[in-house]
mmCIF file of C-alpha atoms in Angstrom:
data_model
loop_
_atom_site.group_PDB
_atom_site.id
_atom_site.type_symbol
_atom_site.label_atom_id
_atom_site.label_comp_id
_atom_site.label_asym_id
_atom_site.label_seq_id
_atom_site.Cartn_x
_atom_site.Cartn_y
_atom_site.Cartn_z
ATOM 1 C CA UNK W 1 84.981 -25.536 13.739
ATOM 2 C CA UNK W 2 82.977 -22.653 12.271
ATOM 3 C CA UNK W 3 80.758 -22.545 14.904
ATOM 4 C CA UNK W 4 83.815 -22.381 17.319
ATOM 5 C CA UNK W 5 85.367 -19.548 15.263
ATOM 6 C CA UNK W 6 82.033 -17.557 15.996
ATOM 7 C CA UNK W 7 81.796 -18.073 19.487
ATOM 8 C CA UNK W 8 85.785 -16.684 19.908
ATOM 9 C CA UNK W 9 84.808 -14.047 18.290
ATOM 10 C CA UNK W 10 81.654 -13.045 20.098
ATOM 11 C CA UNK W 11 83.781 -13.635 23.191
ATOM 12 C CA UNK W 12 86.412 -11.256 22.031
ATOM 13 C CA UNK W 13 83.546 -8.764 20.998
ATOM 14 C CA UNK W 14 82.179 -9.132 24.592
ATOM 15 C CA UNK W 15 85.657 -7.992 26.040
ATOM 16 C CA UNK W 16 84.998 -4.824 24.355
ATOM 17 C CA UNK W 17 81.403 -4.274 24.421
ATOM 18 C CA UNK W 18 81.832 -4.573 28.125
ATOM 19 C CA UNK W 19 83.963 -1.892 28.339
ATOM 20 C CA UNK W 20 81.668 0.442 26.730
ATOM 21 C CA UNK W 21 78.273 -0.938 28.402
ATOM 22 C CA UNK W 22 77.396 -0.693 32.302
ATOM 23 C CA UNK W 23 75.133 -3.425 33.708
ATOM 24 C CA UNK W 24 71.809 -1.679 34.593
ATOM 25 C CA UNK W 25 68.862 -2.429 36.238
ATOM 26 C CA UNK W 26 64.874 -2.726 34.997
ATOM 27 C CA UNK W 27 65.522 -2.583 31.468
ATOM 28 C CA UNK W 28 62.119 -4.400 30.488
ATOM 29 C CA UNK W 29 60.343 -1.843 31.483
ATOM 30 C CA UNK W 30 57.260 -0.221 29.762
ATOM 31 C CA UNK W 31 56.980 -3.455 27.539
ATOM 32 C CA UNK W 32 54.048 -4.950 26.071
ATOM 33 C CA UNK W 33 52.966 -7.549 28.937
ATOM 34 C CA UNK W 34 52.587 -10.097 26.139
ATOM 35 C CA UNK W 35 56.219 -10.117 25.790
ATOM 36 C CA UNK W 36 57.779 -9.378 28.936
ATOM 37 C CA UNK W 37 60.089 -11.668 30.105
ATOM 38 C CA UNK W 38 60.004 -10.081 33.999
ATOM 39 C CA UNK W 39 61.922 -7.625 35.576
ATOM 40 C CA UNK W 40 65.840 -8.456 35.223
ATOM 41 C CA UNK W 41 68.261 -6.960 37.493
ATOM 42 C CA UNK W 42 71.139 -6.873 35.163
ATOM 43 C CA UNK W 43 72.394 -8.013 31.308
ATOM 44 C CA UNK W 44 74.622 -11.488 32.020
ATOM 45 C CA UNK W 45 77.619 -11.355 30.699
ATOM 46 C CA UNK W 46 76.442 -14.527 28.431
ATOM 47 C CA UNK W 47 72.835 -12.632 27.461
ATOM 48 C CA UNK W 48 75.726 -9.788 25.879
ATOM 49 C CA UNK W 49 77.668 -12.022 24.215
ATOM 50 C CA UNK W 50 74.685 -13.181 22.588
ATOM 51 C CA UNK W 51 73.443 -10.039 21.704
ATOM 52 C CA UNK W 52 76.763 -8.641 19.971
ATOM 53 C CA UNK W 53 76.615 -12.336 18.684
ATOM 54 C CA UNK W 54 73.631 -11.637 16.769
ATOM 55 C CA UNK W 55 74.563 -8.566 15.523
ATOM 56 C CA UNK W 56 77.853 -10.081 14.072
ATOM 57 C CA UNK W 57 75.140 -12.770 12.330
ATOM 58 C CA UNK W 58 73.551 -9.643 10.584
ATOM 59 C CA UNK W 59 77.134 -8.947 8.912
ATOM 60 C CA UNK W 60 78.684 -6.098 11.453
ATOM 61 C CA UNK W 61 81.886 -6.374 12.279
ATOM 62 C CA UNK W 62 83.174 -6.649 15.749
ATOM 63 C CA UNK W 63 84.138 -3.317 17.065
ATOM 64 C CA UNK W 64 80.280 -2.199 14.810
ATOM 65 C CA UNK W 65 77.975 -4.413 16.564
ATOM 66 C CA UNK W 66 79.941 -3.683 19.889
ATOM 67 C CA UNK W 67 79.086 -0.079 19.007
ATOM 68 C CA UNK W 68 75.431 -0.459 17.960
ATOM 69 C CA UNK W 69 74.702 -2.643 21.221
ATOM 70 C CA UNK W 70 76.021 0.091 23.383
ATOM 71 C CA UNK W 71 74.186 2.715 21.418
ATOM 72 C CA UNK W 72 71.159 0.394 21.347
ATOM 73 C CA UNK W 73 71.403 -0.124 24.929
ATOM 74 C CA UNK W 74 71.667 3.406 26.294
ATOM 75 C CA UNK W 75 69.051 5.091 24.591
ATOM 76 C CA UNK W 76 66.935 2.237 25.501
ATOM 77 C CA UNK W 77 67.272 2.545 28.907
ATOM 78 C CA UNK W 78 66.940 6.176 29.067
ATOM 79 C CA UNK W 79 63.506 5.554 27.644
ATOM 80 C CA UNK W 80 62.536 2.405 29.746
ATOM 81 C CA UNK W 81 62.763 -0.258 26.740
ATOM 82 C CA UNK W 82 64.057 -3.220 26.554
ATOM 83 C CA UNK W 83 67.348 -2.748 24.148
ATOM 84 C CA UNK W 84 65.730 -6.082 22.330
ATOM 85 C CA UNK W 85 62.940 -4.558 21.533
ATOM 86 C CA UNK W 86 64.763 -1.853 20.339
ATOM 87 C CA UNK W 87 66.906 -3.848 17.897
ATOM 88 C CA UNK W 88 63.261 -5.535 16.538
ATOM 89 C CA UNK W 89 62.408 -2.234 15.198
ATOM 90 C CA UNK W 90 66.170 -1.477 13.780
ATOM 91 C CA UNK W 91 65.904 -4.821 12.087
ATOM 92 C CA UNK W 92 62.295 -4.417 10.563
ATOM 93 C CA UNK W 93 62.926 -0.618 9.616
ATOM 94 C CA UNK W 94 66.424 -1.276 7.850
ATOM 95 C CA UNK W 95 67.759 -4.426 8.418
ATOM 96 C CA UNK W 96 70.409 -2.727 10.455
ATOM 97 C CA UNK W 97 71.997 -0.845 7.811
ATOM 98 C CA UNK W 98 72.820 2.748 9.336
ATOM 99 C CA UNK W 99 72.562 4.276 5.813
ATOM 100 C CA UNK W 100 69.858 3.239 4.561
ATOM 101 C CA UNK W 101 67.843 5.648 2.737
ATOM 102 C CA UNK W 102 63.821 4.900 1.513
ATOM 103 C CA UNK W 103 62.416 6.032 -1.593
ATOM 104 C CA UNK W 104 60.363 8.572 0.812
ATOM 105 C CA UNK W 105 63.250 10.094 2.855
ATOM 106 C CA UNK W 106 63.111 7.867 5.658
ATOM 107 C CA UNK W 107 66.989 7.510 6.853
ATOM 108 C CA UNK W 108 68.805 5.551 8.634
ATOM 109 C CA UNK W 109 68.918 2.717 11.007
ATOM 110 C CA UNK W 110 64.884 3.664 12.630
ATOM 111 C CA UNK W 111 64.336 5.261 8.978
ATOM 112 C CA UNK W 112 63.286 8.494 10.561
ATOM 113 C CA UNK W 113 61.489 11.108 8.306
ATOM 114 C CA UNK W 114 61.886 14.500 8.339
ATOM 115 C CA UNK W 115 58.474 14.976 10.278
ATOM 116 C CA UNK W 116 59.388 12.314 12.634
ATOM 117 C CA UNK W 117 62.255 14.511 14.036
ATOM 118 C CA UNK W 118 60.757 17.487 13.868
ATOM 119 C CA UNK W 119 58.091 16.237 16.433
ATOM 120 C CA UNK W 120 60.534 15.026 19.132
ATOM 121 C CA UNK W 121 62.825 16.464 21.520
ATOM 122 C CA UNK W 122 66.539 15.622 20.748
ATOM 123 C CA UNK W 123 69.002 16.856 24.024
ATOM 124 C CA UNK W 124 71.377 19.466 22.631
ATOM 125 C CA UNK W 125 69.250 20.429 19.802
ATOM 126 C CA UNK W 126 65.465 20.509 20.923
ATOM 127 C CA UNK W 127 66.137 23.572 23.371
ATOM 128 C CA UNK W 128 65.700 25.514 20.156
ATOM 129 C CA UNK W 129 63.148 23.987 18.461
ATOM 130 C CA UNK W 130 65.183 22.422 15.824
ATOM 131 C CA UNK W 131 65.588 18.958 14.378
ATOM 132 C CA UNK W 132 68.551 16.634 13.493
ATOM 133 C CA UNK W 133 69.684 17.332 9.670
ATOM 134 C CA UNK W 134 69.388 14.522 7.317
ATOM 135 C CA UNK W 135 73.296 13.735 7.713
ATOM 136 C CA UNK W 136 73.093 13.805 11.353
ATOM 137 C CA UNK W 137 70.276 11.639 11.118
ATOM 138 C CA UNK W 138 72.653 9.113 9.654
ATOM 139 C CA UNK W 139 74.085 8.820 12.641
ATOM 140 C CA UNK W 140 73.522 5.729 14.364
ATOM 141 C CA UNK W 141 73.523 7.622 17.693
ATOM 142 C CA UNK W 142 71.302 10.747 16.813
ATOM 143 C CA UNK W 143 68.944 7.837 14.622
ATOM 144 C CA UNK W 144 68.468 5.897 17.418
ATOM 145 C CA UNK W 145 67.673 8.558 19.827
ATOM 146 C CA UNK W 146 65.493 10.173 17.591
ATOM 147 C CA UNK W 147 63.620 7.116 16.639
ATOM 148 C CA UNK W 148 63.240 5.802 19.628
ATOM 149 C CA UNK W 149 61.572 8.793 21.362
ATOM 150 C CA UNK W 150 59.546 9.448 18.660
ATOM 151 C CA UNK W 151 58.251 5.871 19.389
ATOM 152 C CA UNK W 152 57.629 6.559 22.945
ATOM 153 C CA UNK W 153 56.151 10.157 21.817
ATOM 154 C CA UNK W 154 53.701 8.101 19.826
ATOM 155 C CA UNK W 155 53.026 5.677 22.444
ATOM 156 C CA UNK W 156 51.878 8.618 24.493
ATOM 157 C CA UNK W 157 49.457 9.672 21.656
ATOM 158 C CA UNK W 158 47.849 6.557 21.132
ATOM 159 C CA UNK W 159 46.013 4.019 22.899
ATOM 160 C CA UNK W 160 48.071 1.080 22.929
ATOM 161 C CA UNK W 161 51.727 -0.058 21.891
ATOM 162 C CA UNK W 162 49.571 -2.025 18.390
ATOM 163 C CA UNK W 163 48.579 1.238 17.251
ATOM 164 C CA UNK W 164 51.281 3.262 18.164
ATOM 165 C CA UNK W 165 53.678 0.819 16.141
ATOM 166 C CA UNK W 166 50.974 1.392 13.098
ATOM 167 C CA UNK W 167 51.463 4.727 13.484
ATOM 168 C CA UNK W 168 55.302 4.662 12.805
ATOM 169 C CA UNK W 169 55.096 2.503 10.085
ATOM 170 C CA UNK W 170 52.176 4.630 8.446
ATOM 171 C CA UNK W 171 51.920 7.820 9.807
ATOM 172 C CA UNK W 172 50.398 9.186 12.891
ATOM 173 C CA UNK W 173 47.902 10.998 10.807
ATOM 174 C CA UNK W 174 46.731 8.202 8.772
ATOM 175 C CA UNK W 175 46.113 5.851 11.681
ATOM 176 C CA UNK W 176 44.484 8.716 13.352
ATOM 177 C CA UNK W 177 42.356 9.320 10.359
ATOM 178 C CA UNK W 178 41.471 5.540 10.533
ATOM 179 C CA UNK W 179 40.234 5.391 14.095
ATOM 180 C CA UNK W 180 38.306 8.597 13.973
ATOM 181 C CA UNK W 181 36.252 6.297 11.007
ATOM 182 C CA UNK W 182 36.081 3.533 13.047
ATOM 183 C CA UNK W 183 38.375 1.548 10.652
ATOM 184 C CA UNK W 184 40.489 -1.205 11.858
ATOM 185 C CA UNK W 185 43.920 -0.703 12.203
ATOM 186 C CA UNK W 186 46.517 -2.948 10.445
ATOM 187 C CA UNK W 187 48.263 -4.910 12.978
ATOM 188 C CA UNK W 188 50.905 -6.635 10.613
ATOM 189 C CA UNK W 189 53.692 -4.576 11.143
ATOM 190 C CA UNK W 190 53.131 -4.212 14.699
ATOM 191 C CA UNK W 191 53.050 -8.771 14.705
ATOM 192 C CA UNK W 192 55.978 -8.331 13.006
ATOM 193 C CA UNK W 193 58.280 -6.338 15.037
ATOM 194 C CA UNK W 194 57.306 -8.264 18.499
ATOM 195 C CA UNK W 195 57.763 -11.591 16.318
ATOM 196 C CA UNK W 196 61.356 -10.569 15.943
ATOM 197 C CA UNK W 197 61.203 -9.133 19.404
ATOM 198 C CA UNK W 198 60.672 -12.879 20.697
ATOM 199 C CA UNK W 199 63.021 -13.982 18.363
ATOM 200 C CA UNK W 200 65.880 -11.668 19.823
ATOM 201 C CA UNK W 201 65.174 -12.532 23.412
ATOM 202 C CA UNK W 202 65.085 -16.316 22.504
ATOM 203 C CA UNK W 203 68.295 -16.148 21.102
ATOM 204 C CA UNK W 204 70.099 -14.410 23.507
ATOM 205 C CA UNK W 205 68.827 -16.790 26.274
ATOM 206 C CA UNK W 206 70.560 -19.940 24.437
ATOM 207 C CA UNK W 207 74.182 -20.856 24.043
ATOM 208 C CA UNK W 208 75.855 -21.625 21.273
ATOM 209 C CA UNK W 209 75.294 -25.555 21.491
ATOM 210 C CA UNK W 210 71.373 -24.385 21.656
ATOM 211 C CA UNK W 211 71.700 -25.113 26.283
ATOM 212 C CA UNK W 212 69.879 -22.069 27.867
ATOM 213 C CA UNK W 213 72.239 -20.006 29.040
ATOM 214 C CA UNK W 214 71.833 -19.136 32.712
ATOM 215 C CA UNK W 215 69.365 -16.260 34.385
ATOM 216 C CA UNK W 216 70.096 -14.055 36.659
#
């Protein structure tokens, strides 16, 4: 019966999530070809039910993780990543808590630090050269737009998507500072963010009952 309760409820998120989300095309673009799934032409309805699904697993509440999807979603595509993989590094960075705050500064959802913004251009604000405010950065939307192209700014600085996920976690200076010595560099953040990445994308292929849900 609980598991029953759930599923309404997902169903009754999707009703509003697709209100807010357009079905769009090539959104696993630009990903790692160790976890690409191949080009999909649209979301299914049942692969965003499972997604806001998930999100209601991690404690938000329906009209929240309807919200954060949609968020999630278009900044993703504007940037050519798969919205999963975008929700793998909201869930490793914070756990998808929109206020969190590290002992180093690092805020919000992508826990972007003041640096981080600086170095990336933000529509509305980057014209003039300035960055999002610590309270904007709160923001799920200006978080997730910031973080997200400050990943693909780093992914343009770096050789591969490995280091340029060490480089968020650490620092772009530090991993630079490491490969200029030759030093390896860690790869156990990076394993951890696609391991969630593969966990997202299996669970929003299966149904409730654990049946694969339908491809399109």
């Amino acid at each position: 019966m609980t598991r029953l309760l759930r599923y309404i409820a997902a169903v009754a998120a999707l009703a509003l999530f697709a209100t807010l989300m357009p079905r769009v095309a090539n959104v696993d673009a630009g990903l790692p070809a160790d976890v690409r799934s191949g080009e999909r032409v649209h979301w299914t309805p049942e692969e965003i039910a499972a997604l806001v699904r998930l999100l209601r697993a991690e404690g938000a509440s329906r009209v929240q993780a309807a919200e954060l999807a949609q968020i999630v979603h278009s900044e993703s595509r504007a940037l050519h990543l798969d919205p999963l993989y975008a929700l793998a590094l909201i869930k490793i960075e914070s756990n998808f808590r929109a206020n969190a705050v590290s002992s180093q500064g690092a805020v919000g959802l992508l826990q972007i630090r003041p640096e981080a913004a600086r170095s990336v251009a933000v529509a509305g604000e980057s014209a003039r050269g300035e960055s999002p405010r610590a309270a904007r950065l709160r923001d799920p939307q200006t978080n997730v737009a910031v973080g997200l192209r400050y990943l693909r700014h780093l992914e343009g600085q770096f050789p591969d998507r490995t280091t340029a996920l060490a480089a968020y976690n650490l620092g772009p200076s530090r991993v630079r500072r490491r490969l200029e010595r030759g030093a390896p560099v860690p790869r156990r953040y990076a394993e951890r963010v696609l391991a969630v990445y593969r966990a997202l994308a299996e669970a929003t292929t299966t149904s409730p009952d654990g049946a694969p849900l339908p491809r399109s």
